[in-house]
mmCIF file of C-alpha atoms in Angstrom:
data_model
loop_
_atom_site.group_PDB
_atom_site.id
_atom_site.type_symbol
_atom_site.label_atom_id
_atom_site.label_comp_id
_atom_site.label_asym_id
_atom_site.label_seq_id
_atom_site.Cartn_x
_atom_site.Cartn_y
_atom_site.Cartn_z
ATOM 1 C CA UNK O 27 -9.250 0.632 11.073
ATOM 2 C CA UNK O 28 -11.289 0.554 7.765
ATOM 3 C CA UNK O 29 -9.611 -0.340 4.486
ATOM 4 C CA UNK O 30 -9.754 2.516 2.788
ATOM 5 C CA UNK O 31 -7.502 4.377 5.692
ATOM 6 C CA UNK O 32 -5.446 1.679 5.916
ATOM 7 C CA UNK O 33 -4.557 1.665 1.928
ATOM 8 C CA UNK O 34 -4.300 5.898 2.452
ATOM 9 C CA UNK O 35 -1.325 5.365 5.356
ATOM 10 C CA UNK O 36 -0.042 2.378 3.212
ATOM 11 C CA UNK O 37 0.467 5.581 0.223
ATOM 12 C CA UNK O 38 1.824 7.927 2.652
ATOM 13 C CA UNK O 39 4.504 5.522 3.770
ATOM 14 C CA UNK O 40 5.184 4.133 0.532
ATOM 15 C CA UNK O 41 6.147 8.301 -0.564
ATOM 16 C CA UNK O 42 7.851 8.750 2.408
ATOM 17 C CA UNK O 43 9.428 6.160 3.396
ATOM 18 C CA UNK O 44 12.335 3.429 2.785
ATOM 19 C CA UNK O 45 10.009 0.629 3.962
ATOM 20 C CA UNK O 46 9.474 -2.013 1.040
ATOM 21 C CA UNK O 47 5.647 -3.165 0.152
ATOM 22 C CA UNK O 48 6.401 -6.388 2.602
ATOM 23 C CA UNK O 49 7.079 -3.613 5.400
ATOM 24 C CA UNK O 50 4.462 -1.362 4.573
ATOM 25 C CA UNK O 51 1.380 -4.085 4.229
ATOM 26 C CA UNK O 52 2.337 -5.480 8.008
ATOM 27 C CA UNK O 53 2.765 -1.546 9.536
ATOM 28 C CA UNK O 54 -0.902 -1.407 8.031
ATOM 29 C CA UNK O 55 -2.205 -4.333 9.430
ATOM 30 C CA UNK O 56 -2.507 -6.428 6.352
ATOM 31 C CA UNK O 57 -1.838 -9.962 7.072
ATOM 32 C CA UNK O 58 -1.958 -11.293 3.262
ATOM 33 C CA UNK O 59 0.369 -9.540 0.742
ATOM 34 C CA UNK O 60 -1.186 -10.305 -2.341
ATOM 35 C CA UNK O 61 -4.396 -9.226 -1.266
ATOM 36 C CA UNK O 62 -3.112 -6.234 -0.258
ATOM 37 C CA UNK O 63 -1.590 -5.658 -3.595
ATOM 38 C CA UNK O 64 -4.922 -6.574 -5.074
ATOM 39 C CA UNK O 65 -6.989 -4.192 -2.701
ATOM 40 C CA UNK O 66 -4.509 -1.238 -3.522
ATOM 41 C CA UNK O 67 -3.781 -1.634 -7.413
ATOM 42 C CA UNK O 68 -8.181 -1.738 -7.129
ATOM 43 C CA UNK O 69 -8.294 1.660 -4.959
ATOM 44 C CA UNK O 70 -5.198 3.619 -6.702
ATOM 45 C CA UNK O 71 -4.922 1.892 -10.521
ATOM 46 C CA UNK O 72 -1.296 0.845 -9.886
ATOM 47 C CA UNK O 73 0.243 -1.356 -7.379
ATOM 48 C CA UNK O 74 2.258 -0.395 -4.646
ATOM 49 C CA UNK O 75 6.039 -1.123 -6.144
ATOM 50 C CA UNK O 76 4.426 0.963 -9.343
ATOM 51 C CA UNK O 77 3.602 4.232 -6.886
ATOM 52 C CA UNK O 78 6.855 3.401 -5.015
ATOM 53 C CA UNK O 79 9.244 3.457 -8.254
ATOM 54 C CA UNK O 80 6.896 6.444 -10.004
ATOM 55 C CA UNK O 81 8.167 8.368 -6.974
ATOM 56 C CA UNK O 82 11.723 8.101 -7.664
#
């Protein structure tokens, strides 16, 4: 799966879901955390625990 969908289904789960940003980076097939808060704060402008708490 290309990046780009994989950050999109990281988003969707992240709004939808209880899973934390460890959770949500290994559903998506991320093996390194901080470069998958790196790829997604580049794609979206905010990292994942910022879209996760700007849910709330």
């Amino acid at each position: 799966m290309r990046v780009i969908k994989r950050l999109e289904k990281a988003k969707v789960l992240l709004e939808s879901t209880n899973m934390n940003v460890s959770e949500v980076c290994i559903q998506t097939g991320f093996d390194n955390l901080s470069w998958f808060i790196q790829t997604f704060k580049k794609y979206y402008s905010q990292t994942p625990t910022q879209l996760k708490n700007n849910k709330k």
